[in-house]
Amino acid sequence: MVSTDCMVYTTFDPNMAQIWHTPFELQKCQKVKCPLRVSKIGIPGEAGGTVPKSYRRRERKKPNPTSMSPLQRSVTLFPGPADQRRAYVSLQKSCVSCSHSIYQDVQDFRRKPLTYKGKTGYAPSTRVPQGAIGNLKRHSRGVVRGHQEEKRKMKRGKLALAVLGVAFCSLLGIRGVSLGRQGATDIVDDCSCGHRHDGGHVGIGGYARVERTVLQTPDRDSRPLRSGDLHRPLSLSGMSDSWGRDFVIAFPENLYDRDALIIVTADVLTSGMVNIPGLNWSQDFTVQPHSAAEILIPMAAEVQGSGIVGNLGIHVTSDHDACVYVVHPGAPYGASCDAYMALPSDILGNEYIILGYPETVSARGWDPTLAPSQFTLVCTADNSQVTITPSANTLDGKPAGVPFNITLNRFDTYQLQAGYQQDLSGSQVMSTKPVAVFAGCKCADIPIGHCCCDFLVEQMTPVATWGRSFLTSVFERPGSSLGDPLRVLGSEDNTTVSFTPPVPGSPFNLNRAELVEVTIEEPTEIVADKPVLVAQYATGYSWAFAPGDPFEVLILPTEQFLDGYIYLIPAGYTLDFTSIVVPTIAISSLLFDGSPINPSIFSLIGLTGYSHGTVEASDGCHIVTADRPFGIYVYGWNSWSSYGYPGGMRVVTTTSLITGGGWIPGNPLGPANKRTFGFNVHSEGGVTWGQLQFNDHGIEMKVHSDTIHTLIVYGDTTADFSGDCRVDGIGEYTFDCEVEDRGEPGHAKDKFSLYVWDSDSNLYYAAGGVLGGGNIQIHTAGDGVLANLTRTFGGCSGPESENNGSIQHADVVRENRGALWQNSPNPFHKKTGISYDLSLPSHVKLEVFDHAGRLVKTLVDRTQESGTYCIDWHTNGHPSGIYFYRLQAGDFTYTKKMVLLR
């Protein structure tokens, strides 16, 4: 794939912006004024080959008029006073396919004023350390090598892209962008670059980071995506968000019979289909850019009753990324309505804890079976084994606290309901395959006994995505001065939840699946020391004495905010609002439908650095953007009805379901070089979490990397494992770690990672594994089972090296295969170390291949005993590029990637 690549830099001065490209792409621009004219030679993150000779010759013949080095040609000019004379060199590269990113700040240096084409700013001086420049050039050079064949194949396509790009930018009024051979850029007054941005750049800029913001868009569509109103972030770490192309949702039971409305929003021309296989019903839709499509779902799709397996799953697909919202409108009754934001299939999970609301209408003399507490499941794959532990007695006779199993196939649905003043909040759902879960109440009075009831529904987020820090405020509701109920649900035992400003009874201590309900009356911060789920509720008309009735909204953790949203306000409501929680310093960058938001509407949320404000919005589609992540909640009121939903979210795995923590006391008077080690076991709820690795260049984070070791505990067993920690071979310390399996034999496995660091916060060890149903146990040394696992960082000390003085842990029985570690250091220059573990004696073959699949070196080809090995690979003149190393040990084969930089 060959694509365009550019960066849009903005400053807090709205009249200043700039487009630039990495230096090895400037040659393609010539003097065409459209940023689409610049075509990438390679894919960010890929490497190999050399810089084209034609470009090097051009460098010699036409030096930069500002006497800058080739790397400095990609320069950003900054306005500012004369005393701003510090700058930095930085590198950022990432591959959106493998989610691998590298970021490096080299060092500060002086800069001097520079005038170019009538514009004056501060740019790096020529006294940039050449070592820093050379280091960055080696990284950036990898972008262009190894893709000449793709370049030739796409030549005609690039020409067509250039022509279309010129027309595209002409329509948008882009002007003044000139990326010629001499490598400098004009500063334009207004840039609305409309093409997609890949995630790699090399840049030089001012040291004061707040002077600029890098706007990047994800590589998802292989085509131009949007104009400058960027509304969702690039996920360098592989994190997902509420945008997707495949959604599996359900239509939970409402008190009143009516159709549901599916709303699909998109930022580009998008086509798709809504399909209900169980009804043999489907409908196509088309979404215009920055707009929405509405699809009415037939009443027959509603999931009814308790304890019945059906086939009423709703499947929404699209050819480009979209957001999906589901609204249960109030017409024709003007009551019992709500809405929820749908989650795409790729971020659904295997474990959920329900947060809904109890049956309350019986307090007003209603039959309690008319409006029960409820939750609904829809399955994404065949033969899914689902275990449900209800927290209350259900209408179909299932007792509280007793787990039961069901088998669901793709698009199957299952609903549970609980009667007289029962609450299914705290019910637990475990599945062998991902499921979507929707919870709430068929029609709830809030608070109990106060008219009128309303339908409540929200799609539950997987436990693995819950958070610890939340910010919210009271819903804007003209005529009401009362607060809003708020519920917090715990995922782990001994969870402490605090509120700022305090609420009566806080801080609270919650165990797993326990909740607390409070009332907030002003902007509030909620902080928990372990992951929790938070929901906020609107109250009924007779309680608030103001228009509207109850609805439910999930409050999102701050780390899951996005930097832009496209959403739709449904018709039929008198008052519609968008509640915004934004970093205070980003208020000036907020745009609502392209216009700045009056900063006076915002009020500080304590000392959090965030502010809260509410915007009244009209019916239809709206776009809200900012230069930093922020959160929005959309809601509306009618006389006897209301709705609410979060506008979108970035899905970040935040939980720690199975934990151990704390510090092992050390002796401060002990010998030098001895440190105190701490530990943490971090469960990922079925999602493989990345590993942190120590190498020669610092700490590198790779998200969604591979399992390193497999540790399996049977049933409800609690296991300890411990070992000696050595720092540079000097001094021994012991760390202990306790892990507990919360599941039963045969249930889904639960991934976890182990991180060990010293009291100075230096990371020395990282391991990941699987915890869950199985028949392999972790034994203690007293049982006579001992498996020493040693991890070596920064290469090997010899041709092979075992137990050579980094970190050991014992009392572990591993899965009967092995493990291949990421090489270290990576990227590397002359030598790197490749480590692997063998659980059993095996014939081992360790080979290195280049990016074209050609065998470069066989490092090992012999039988080895079980244990941990580290093999050095000396590059011996091999060119820069991406290489692959493959381990074959018995029936275990695994391949990893590494980067050689000259």
mmCIF file of N, CA and C in Angstrom, residues 704-769:
data_model
loop_
_atom_site.group_PDB
_atom_site.id
_atom_site.type_symbol
_atom_site.label_atom_id
_atom_site.label_comp_id
_atom_site.label_asym_id
_atom_site.label_seq_id
_atom_site.Cartn_x
_atom_site.Cartn_y
_atom_site.Cartn_z
ATOM 1 N N HIS A 704 -0.730 -4.986 23.130
ATOM 2 C CA HIS A 704 -1.253 -6.153 22.416
ATOM 3 C C HIS A 704 -0.116 -7.023 21.893
ATOM 4 N N SER A 705 0.905 -7.203 22.695
ATOM 5 C CA SER A 705 1.973 -8.119 22.310
ATOM 6 C C SER A 705 1.602 -9.519 22.767
ATOM 7 N N ASP A 706 2.522 -10.433 22.610
ATOM 8 C CA ASP A 706 2.192 -11.832 22.779
ATOM 9 C C ASP A 706 2.378 -12.300 24.221
ATOM 10 N N THR A 707 1.663 -13.339 24.555
ATOM 11 C CA THR A 707 1.825 -13.944 25.860
ATOM 12 C C THR A 707 3.249 -14.453 26.014
ATOM 13 N N ILE A 708 3.840 -14.181 27.148
ATOM 14 C CA ILE A 708 5.224 -14.578 27.366
ATOM 15 C C ILE A 708 5.282 -15.939 28.052
ATOM 16 N N HIS A 709 4.590 -16.057 29.171
ATOM 17 C CA HIS A 709 4.516 -17.336 29.859
ATOM 18 C C HIS A 709 3.053 -17.652 30.123
ATOM 19 N N THR A 710 2.741 -18.906 30.212
ATOM 20 C CA THR A 710 1.379 -19.317 30.510
ATOM 21 C C THR A 710 1.336 -19.910 31.906
ATOM 22 N N LEU A 711 0.568 -19.307 32.787
ATOM 23 C CA LEU A 711 0.407 -19.773 34.151
ATOM 24 C C LEU A 711 -1.063 -20.090 34.347
ATOM 25 N N ILE A 712 -1.386 -21.297 34.703
ATOM 26 C CA ILE A 712 -2.789 -21.701 34.795
ATOM 27 C C ILE A 712 -3.071 -22.235 36.193
ATOM 28 N N VAL A 713 -4.126 -21.714 36.810
ATOM 29 C CA VAL A 713 -4.537 -22.153 38.132
ATOM 30 C C VAL A 713 -5.882 -22.852 38.003
ATOM 31 N N TYR A 714 -6.033 -23.994 38.625
ATOM 32 C CA TYR A 714 -7.258 -24.776 38.503
ATOM 33 C C TYR A 714 -8.284 -24.320 39.536
ATOM 34 N N GLY A 715 -9.526 -24.147 39.066
ATOM 35 C CA GLY A 715 -10.627 -23.856 39.965
ATOM 36 C C GLY A 715 -10.425 -22.580 40.743
ATOM 37 N N ASP A 716 -10.679 -22.648 42.050
ATOM 38 C CA ASP A 716 -10.576 -21.470 42.907
ATOM 39 C C ASP A 716 -9.238 -21.397 43.626
ATOM 40 N N THR A 717 -8.258 -22.109 43.120
ATOM 41 C CA THR A 717 -6.963 -22.162 43.777
ATOM 42 C C THR A 717 -6.317 -20.786 43.832
ATOM 43 N N THR A 718 -5.651 -20.510 44.924
ATOM 44 C CA THR A 718 -4.800 -19.332 45.028
ATOM 45 C C THR A 718 -3.359 -19.800 44.994
ATOM 46 N N ALA A 719 -2.537 -19.150 44.183
ATOM 47 C CA ALA A 719 -1.164 -19.607 43.993
ATOM 48 C C ALA A 719 -0.190 -18.483 44.263
ATOM 49 N N ASP A 720 0.955 -18.850 44.807
ATOM 50 C CA ASP A 720 2.047 -17.911 45.025
ATOM 51 C C ASP A 720 3.225 -18.329 44.176
ATOM 52 N N PHE A 721 3.934 -17.367 43.637
ATOM 53 C CA PHE A 721 5.224 -17.705 43.044
ATOM 54 C C PHE A 721 6.210 -16.602 43.384
ATOM 55 N N SER A 722 7.442 -16.998 43.588
ATOM 56 C CA SER A 722 8.440 -16.056 44.070
ATOM 57 C C SER A 722 9.793 -16.436 43.519
ATOM 58 N N GLY A 723 10.752 -15.585 43.722
ATOM 59 C CA GLY A 723 12.087 -15.884 43.232
ATOM 60 C C GLY A 723 13.069 -14.816 43.631
ATOM 61 N N ASP A 724 14.285 -14.980 43.182
ATOM 62 C CA ASP A 724 15.345 -14.032 43.494
ATOM 63 C C ASP A 724 15.445 -12.978 42.411
ATOM 64 N N CYS A 725 15.665 -11.745 42.812
ATOM 65 C CA CYS A 725 15.890 -10.648 41.876
ATOM 66 C C CYS A 725 17.336 -10.204 41.987
ATOM 67 N N ARG A 726 18.001 -10.084 40.865
ATOM 68 C CA ARG A 726 19.389 -9.652 40.869
ATOM 69 C C ARG A 726 19.522 -8.413 39.988
ATOM 70 N N VAL A 727 20.236 -7.440 40.452
ATOM 71 C CA VAL A 727 20.510 -6.235 39.685
ATOM 72 C C VAL A 727 21.972 -6.259 39.289
ATOM 73 N N ASP A 728 22.212 -6.375 37.975
ATOM 74 C CA ASP A 728 23.585 -6.427 37.466
ATOM 75 C C ASP A 728 24.393 -7.520 38.154
ATOM 76 N N GLY A 729 23.731 -8.586 38.521
ATOM 77 C CA GLY A 729 24.430 -9.700 39.130
ATOM 78 C C GLY A 729 24.868 -9.456 40.554
ATOM 79 N N ILE A 730 24.478 -8.342 41.145
ATOM 80 C CA ILE A 730 24.926 -7.994 42.492
ATOM 81 C C ILE A 730 23.709 -7.890 43.392
ATOM 82 N N GLY A 731 23.721 -8.630 44.463
ATOM 83 C CA GLY A 731 22.649 -8.512 45.430
ATOM 84 C C GLY A 731 21.428 -9.320 45.039
ATOM 85 N N GLU A 732 20.826 -10.005 45.990
ATOM 86 C CA GLU A 732 19.664 -10.828 45.728
ATOM 87 C C GLU A 732 18.504 -10.378 46.611
ATOM 88 N N TYR A 733 17.343 -10.269 45.992
ATOM 89 C CA TYR A 733 16.142 -9.947 46.729
ATOM 90 C C TYR A 733 15.036 -10.877 46.272
ATOM 91 N N THR A 734 14.077 -11.090 47.103
ATOM 92 C CA THR A 734 12.976 -11.995 46.794
ATOM 93 C C THR A 734 11.689 -11.198 46.632
ATOM 94 N N PHE A 735 10.927 -11.549 45.612
ATOM 95 C CA PHE A 735 9.601 -10.963 45.493
ATOM 96 C C PHE A 735 8.587 -12.092 45.433
ATOM 97 N N ASP A 736 7.416 -11.832 45.966
ATOM 98 C CA ASP A 736 6.329 -12.798 45.968
ATOM 99 C C ASP A 736 5.139 -12.205 45.238
ATOM 100 N N CYS A 737 4.427 -13.065 44.553
ATOM 101 C CA CYS A 737 3.248 -12.606 43.824
ATOM 102 C C CYS A 737 2.125 -13.606 44.039
ATOM 103 N N GLU A 738 0.935 -13.106 44.304
ATOM 104 C CA GLU A 738 -0.218 -13.973 44.516
ATOM 105 C C GLU A 738 -1.234 -13.728 43.417
ATOM 106 N N VAL A 739 -1.692 -14.804 42.783
ATOM 107 C CA VAL A 739 -2.722 -14.697 41.758
ATOM 108 C C VAL A 739 -3.868 -15.626 42.121
ATOM 109 N N GLU A 740 -5.060 -15.206 41.804
ATOM 110 C CA GLU A 740 -6.245 -15.978 42.152
ATOM 111 C C GLU A 740 -7.121 -16.146 40.929
ATOM 112 N N ASP A 741 -7.564 -17.364 40.683
ATOM 113 C CA ASP A 741 -8.478 -17.638 39.574
ATOM 114 C C ASP A 741 -9.907 -17.501 40.079
ATOM 115 N N ARG A 742 -10.644 -16.553 39.516
ATOM 116 C CA ARG A 742 -12.024 -16.339 39.939
ATOM 117 C C ARG A 742 -13.004 -17.220 39.177
ATOM 118 N N GLY A 743 -12.535 -17.939 38.198
ATOM 119 C CA GLY A 743 -13.435 -18.720 37.373
ATOM 120 C C GLY A 743 -13.532 -20.167 37.812
ATOM 121 N N GLU A 744 -14.216 -20.958 37.014
ATOM 122 C CA GLU A 744 -14.376 -22.380 37.236
ATOM 123 C C GLU A 744 -13.690 -23.130 36.109
ATOM 124 N N PRO A 745 -13.385 -24.425 36.304
ATOM 125 C CA PRO A 745 -12.763 -25.195 35.218
ATOM 126 C C PRO A 745 -13.597 -25.129 33.951
ATOM 127 N N GLY A 746 -12.925 -24.915 32.837
ATOM 128 C CA GLY A 746 -13.602 -24.865 31.557
ATOM 129 C C GLY A 746 -14.035 -23.482 31.134
ATOM 130 N N HIS A 747 -13.879 -22.498 32.005
ATOM 131 C CA HIS A 747 -14.268 -21.137 31.643
ATOM 132 C C HIS A 747 -13.188 -20.482 30.802
ATOM 133 N N ALA A 748 -13.520 -19.300 30.312
ATOM 134 C CA ALA A 748 -12.566 -18.571 29.477
ATOM 135 C C ALA A 748 -11.319 -18.238 30.272
ATOM 136 N N LYS A 749 -10.192 -18.263 29.603
ATOM 137 C CA LYS A 749 -8.938 -17.913 30.249
ATOM 138 C C LYS A 749 -8.864 -16.411 30.468
ATOM 139 N N ASP A 750 -8.091 -16.045 31.472
ATOM 140 C CA ASP A 750 -7.964 -14.644 31.835
ATOM 141 C C ASP A 750 -6.498 -14.268 31.742
ATOM 142 N N LYS A 751 -6.171 -13.295 30.877
ATOM 143 C CA LYS A 751 -4.783 -12.903 30.675
ATOM 144 C C LYS A 751 -4.326 -11.989 31.807
ATOM 145 N N PHE A 752 -3.046 -12.066 32.135
ATOM 146 C CA PHE A 752 -2.497 -11.124 33.094
ATOM 147 C C PHE A 752 -1.051 -10.858 32.753
ATOM 148 N N SER A 753 -0.547 -9.797 33.319
ATOM 149 C CA SER A 753 0.861 -9.459 33.158
ATOM 150 C C SER A 753 1.470 -9.208 34.524
ATOM 151 N N LEU A 754 2.752 -9.482 34.646
ATOM 152 C CA LEU A 754 3.495 -9.262 35.879
ATOM 153 C C LEU A 754 4.578 -8.240 35.607
ATOM 154 N N TYR A 755 4.587 -7.169 36.375
ATOM 155 C CA TYR A 755 5.613 -6.141 36.244
ATOM 156 C C TYR A 755 6.381 -6.052 37.561
ATOM 157 N N VAL A 756 7.669 -5.992 37.488
ATOM 158 C CA VAL A 756 8.506 -5.854 38.673
ATOM 159 C C VAL A 756 9.394 -4.641 38.481
ATOM 160 N N TRP A 757 9.400 -3.754 39.439
ATOM 161 C CA TRP A 757 10.243 -2.571 39.339
ATOM 162 C C TRP A 757 10.854 -2.303 40.703
ATOM 163 N N ASP A 758 11.880 -1.471 40.716
ATOM 164 C CA ASP A 758 12.514 -1.172 41.991
ATOM 165 C C ASP A 758 11.905 0.086 42.596
ATOM 166 N N SER A 759 12.373 0.429 43.785
ATOM 167 C CA SER A 759 11.775 1.547 44.507
ATOM 168 C C SER A 759 12.078 2.885 43.867
ATOM 169 N N ASP A 760 12.991 2.912 42.898
ATOM 170 C CA ASP A 760 13.244 4.126 42.124
ATOM 171 C C ASP A 760 12.417 4.159 40.853
ATOM 172 N N SER A 761 11.446 3.254 40.755
ATOM 173 C CA SER A 761 10.540 3.171 39.607
ATOM 174 C C SER A 761 11.239 2.744 38.331
ATOM 175 N N ASN A 762 12.350 2.057 38.434
ATOM 176 C CA ASN A 762 12.998 1.486 37.261
ATOM 177 C C ASN A 762 12.417 0.111 37.001
ATOM 178 N N LEU A 763 11.958 -0.118 35.796
ATOM 179 C CA LEU A 763 11.373 -1.402 35.448
ATOM 180 C C LEU A 763 12.473 -2.415 35.174
ATOM 181 N N TYR A 764 12.369 -3.589 35.805
ATOM 182 C CA TYR A 764 13.368 -4.613 35.591
ATOM 183 C C TYR A 764 12.794 -5.903 35.040
ATOM 184 N N TYR A 765 11.504 -6.052 35.080
ATOM 185 C CA TYR A 765 10.955 -7.316 34.612
ATOM 186 C C TYR A 765 9.525 -7.117 34.166
ATOM 187 N N ALA A 766 9.133 -7.834 33.137
ATOM 188 C CA ALA A 766 7.745 -7.821 32.686
ATOM 189 C C ALA A 766 7.424 -9.188 32.122
ATOM 190 N N ALA A 767 6.362 -9.788 32.595
ATOM 191 C CA ALA A 767 5.944 -11.082 32.066
ATOM 192 C C ALA A 767 4.443 -11.095 31.941
ATOM 193 N N GLY A 768 3.936 -11.838 30.990
ATOM 194 C CA GLY A 768 2.499 -11.943 30.796
ATOM 195 C C GLY A 768 2.097 -13.397 30.758
ATOM 196 N N GLY A 769 0.838 -13.665 30.952
ATOM 197 C CA GLY A 769 0.413 -15.046 30.906
ATOM 198 C C GLY A 769 -1.086 -15.172 30.864
#
